[in-house]
PDB file of C-alpha atoms in Angstrom:
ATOM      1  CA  UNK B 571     -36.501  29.843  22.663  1.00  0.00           C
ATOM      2  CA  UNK B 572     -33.530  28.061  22.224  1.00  0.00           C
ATOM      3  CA  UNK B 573     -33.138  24.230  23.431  1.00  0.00           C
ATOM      4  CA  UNK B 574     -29.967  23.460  25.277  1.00  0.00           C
ATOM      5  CA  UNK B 575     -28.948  19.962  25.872  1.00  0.00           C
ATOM      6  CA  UNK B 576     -28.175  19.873  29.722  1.00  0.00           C
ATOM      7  CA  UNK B 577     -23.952  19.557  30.402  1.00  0.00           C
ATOM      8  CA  UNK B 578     -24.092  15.991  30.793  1.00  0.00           C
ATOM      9  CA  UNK B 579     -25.796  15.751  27.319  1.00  0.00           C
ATOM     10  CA  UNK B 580     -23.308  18.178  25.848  1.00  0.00           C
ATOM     11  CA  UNK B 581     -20.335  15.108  26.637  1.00  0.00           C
ATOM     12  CA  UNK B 582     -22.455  12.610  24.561  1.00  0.00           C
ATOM     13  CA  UNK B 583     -23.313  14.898  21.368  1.00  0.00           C
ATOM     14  CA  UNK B 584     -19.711  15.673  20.735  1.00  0.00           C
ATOM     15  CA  UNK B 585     -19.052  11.804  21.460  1.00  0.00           C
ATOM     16  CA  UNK B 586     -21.269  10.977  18.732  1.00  0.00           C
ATOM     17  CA  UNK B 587     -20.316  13.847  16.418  1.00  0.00           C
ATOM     18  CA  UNK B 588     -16.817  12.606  16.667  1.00  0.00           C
ATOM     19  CA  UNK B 589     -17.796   8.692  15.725  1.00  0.00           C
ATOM     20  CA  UNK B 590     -19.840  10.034  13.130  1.00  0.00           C
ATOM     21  CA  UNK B 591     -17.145  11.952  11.415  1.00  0.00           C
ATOM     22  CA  UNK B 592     -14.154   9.816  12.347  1.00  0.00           C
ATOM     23  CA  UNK B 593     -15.306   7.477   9.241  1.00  0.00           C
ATOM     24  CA  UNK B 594     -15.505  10.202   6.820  1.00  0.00           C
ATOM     25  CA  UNK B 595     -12.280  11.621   7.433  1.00  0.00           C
ATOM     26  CA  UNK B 596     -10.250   8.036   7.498  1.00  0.00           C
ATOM     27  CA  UNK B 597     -11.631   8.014   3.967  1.00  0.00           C
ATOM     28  CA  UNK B 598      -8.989  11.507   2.811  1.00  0.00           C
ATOM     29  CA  UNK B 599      -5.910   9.762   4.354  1.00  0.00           C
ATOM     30  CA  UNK B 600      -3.463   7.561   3.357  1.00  0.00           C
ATOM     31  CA  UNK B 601      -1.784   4.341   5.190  1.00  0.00           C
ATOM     32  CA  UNK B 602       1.507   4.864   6.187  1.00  0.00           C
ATOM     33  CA  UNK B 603       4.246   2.882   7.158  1.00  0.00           C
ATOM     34  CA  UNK B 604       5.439   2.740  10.554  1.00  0.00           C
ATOM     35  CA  UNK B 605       8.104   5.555  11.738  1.00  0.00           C
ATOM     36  CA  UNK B 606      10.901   3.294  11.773  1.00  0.00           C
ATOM     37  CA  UNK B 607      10.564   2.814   8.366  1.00  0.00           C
ATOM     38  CA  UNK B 608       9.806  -1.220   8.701  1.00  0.00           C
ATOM     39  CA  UNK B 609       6.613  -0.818   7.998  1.00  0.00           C
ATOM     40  CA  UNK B 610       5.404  -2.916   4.618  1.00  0.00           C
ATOM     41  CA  UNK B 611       2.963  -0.677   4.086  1.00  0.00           C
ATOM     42  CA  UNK B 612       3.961   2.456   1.545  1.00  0.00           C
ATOM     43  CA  UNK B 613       1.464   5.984   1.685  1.00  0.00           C
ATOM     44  CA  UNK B 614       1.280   7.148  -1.562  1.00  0.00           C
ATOM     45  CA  UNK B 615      -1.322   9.274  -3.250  1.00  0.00           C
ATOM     46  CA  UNK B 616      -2.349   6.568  -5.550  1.00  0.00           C
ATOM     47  CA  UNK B 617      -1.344   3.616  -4.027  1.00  0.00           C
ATOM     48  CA  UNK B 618       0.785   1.306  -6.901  1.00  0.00           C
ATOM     49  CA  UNK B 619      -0.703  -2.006  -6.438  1.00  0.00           C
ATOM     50  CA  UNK B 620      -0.226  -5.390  -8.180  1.00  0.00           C
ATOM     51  CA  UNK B 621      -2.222  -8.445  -8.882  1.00  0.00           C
ATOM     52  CA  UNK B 622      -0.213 -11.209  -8.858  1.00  0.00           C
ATOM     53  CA  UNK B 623      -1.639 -15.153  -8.060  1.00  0.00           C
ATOM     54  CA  UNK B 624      -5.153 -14.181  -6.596  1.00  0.00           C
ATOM     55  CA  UNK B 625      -3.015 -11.486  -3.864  1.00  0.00           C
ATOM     56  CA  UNK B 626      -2.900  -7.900  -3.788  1.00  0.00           C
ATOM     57  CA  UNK B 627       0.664  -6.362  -3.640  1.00  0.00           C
ATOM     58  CA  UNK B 628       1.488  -2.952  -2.604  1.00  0.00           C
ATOM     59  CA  UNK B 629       4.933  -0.930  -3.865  1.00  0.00           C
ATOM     60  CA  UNK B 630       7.531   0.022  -2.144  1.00  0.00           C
ATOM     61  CA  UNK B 631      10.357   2.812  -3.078  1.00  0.00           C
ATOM     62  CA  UNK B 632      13.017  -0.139  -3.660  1.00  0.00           C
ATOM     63  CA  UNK B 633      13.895  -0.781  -7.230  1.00  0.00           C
ATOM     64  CA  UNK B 634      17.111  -2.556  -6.880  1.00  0.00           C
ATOM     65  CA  UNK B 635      16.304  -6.118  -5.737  1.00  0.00           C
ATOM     66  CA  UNK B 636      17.759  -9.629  -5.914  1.00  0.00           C
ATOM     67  CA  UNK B 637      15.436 -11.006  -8.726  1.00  0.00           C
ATOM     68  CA  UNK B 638      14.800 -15.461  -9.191  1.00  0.00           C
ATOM     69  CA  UNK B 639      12.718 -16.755 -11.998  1.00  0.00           C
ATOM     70  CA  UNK B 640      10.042 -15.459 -13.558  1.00  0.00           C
ATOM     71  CA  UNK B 641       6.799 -16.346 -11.766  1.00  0.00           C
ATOM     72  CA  UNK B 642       4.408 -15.149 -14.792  1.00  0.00           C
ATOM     73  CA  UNK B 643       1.731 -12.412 -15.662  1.00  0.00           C
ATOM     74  CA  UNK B 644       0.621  -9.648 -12.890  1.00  0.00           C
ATOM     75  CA  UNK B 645      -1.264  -6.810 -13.600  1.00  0.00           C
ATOM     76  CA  UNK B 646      -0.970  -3.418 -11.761  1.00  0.00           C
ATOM     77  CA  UNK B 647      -4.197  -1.817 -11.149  1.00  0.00           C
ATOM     78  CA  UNK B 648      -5.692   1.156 -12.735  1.00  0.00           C
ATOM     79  CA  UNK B 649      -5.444   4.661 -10.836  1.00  0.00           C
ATOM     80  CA  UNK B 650      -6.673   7.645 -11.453  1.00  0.00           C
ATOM     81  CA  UNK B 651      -6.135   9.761  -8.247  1.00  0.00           C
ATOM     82  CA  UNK B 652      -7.793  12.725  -8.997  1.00  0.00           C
ATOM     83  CA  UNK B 653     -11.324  11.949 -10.875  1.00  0.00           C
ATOM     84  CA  UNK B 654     -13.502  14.578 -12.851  1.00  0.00           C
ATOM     85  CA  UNK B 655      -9.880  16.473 -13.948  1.00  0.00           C
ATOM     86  CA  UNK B 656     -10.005  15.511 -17.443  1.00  0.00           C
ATOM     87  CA  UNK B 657      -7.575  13.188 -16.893  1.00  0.00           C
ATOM     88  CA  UNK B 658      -8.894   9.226 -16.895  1.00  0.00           C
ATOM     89  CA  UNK B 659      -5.430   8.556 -14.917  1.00  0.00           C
ATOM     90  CA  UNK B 660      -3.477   5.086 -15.294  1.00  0.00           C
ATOM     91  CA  UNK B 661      -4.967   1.736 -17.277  1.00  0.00           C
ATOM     92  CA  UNK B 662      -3.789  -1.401 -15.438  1.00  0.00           C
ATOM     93  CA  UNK B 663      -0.868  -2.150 -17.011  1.00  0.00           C
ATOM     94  CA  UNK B 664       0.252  -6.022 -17.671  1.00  0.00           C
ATOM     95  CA  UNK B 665       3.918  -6.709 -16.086  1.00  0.00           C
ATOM     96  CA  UNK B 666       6.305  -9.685 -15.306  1.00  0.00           C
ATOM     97  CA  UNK B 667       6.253 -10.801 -11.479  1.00  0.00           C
ATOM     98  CA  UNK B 668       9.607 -12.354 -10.581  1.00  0.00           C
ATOM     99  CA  UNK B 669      10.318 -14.190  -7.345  1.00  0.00           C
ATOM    100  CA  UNK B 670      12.866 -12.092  -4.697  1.00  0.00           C
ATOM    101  CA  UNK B 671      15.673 -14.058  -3.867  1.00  0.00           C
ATOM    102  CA  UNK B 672      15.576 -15.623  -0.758  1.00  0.00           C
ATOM    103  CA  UNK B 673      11.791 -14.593   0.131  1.00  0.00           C
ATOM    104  CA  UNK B 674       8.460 -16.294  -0.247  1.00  0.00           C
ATOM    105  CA  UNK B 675       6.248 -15.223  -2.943  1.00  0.00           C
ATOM    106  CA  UNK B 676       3.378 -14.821  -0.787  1.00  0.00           C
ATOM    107  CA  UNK B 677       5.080 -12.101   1.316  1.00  0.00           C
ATOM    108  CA  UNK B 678       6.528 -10.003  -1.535  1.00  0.00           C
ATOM    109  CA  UNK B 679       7.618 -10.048  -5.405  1.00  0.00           C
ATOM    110  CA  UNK B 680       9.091  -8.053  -7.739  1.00  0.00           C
ATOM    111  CA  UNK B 681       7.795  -6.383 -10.486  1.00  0.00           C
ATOM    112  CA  UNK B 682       9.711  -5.421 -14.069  1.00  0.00           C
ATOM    113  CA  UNK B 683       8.944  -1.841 -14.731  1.00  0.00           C
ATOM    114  CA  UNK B 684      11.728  -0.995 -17.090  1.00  0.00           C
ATOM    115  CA  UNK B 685      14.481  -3.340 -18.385  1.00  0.00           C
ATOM    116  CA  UNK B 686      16.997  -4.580 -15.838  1.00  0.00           C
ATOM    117  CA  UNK B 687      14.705  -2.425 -13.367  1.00  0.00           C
ATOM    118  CA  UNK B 688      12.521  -4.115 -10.558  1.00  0.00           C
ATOM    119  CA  UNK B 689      10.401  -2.674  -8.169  1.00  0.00           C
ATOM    120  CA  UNK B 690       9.671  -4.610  -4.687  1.00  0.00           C
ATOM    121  CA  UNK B 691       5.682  -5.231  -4.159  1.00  0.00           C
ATOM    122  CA  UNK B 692       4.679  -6.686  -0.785  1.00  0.00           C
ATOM    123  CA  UNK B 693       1.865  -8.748   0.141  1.00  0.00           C
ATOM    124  CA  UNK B 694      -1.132  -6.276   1.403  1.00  0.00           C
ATOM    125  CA  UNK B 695      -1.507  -8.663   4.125  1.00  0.00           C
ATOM    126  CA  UNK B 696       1.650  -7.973   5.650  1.00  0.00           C
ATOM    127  CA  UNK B 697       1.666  -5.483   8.385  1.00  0.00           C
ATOM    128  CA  UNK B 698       5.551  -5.462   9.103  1.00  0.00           C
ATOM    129  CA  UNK B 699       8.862  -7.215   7.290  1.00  0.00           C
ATOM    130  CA  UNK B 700       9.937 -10.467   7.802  1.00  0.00           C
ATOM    131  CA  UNK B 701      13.720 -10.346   8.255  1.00  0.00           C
ATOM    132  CA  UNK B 702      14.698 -12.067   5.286  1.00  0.00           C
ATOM    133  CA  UNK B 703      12.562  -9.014   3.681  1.00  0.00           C
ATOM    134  CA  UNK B 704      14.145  -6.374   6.002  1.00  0.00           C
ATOM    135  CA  UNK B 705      18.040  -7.866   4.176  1.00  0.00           C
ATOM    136  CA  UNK B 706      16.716  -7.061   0.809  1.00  0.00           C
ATOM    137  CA  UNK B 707      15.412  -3.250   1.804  1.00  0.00           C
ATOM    138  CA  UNK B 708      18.279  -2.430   3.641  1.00  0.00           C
ATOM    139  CA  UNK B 709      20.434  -2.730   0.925  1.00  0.00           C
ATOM    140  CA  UNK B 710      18.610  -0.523  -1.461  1.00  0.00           C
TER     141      UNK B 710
END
């Protein structure tokens, strides 16, 4: 004999399904950045994130910013994106943080990849550009 959960059962079991899995499956996604494309927040496969000052910066596609002075060390984070491949992925990696022209260092940086390039890192903590941020990007 099979037990049947009565229809207005049926309603609450999927509910609580759904919440259960929900969880597991925000764990195989990426964040994204907002359709406009004003978003801060990249969605790569392994996210590139720096250390800078005690904050956690995430990259961004832009490479050709409006560098100030040197700010000091900042170390990007290790990644390996695919574990148990054989591979051990990325070491952190030690780079020079420079300040962006015209924007506070708390909100974003940039980060010397190769010489005379920089790549723009923002502030995990911001959820959408300032507009003295938004100048810099739309230029690239």
């Amino acid at each position: 004999m099979k037990a049947l959960l009565p229809l207005a059962g049926r309603g609450r079991a999927w509910a609580l399904l759904a919440a259960t899995l929900a969880p597991l499956s925000a764990g195989c996604t990426s964040e994204s950045s907002s359709d406009d494309g004003d978003g801060a927040r990249p969605a790569p496969s392994c996210a590139y994130v720096v250390e800078y000052d005690g904050r956690r910066y995430l990259g961004r596609e832009e490479t050709d910013v409006p560098v100030g002075k040197s700010l000091g060390g900042a170390t990007r984070t290790a990644c390996d994106d695919t574990p148990g491949d054989g591979d051990d992925g990325e070491g952190p990696a030690l780079m020079t943080a420079f300040a962006v022209r015209g924007v506070d260092p708390g909100i974003a940086i940039a980060v010397a990849e190769d010489t005379g390039e920089y790549r723009l890192v923002v502030a995990d903590t911001v959820k959408e550009l300032p507009p003295e941020l938004k100048k810099v990007t739309d230029r690239s």
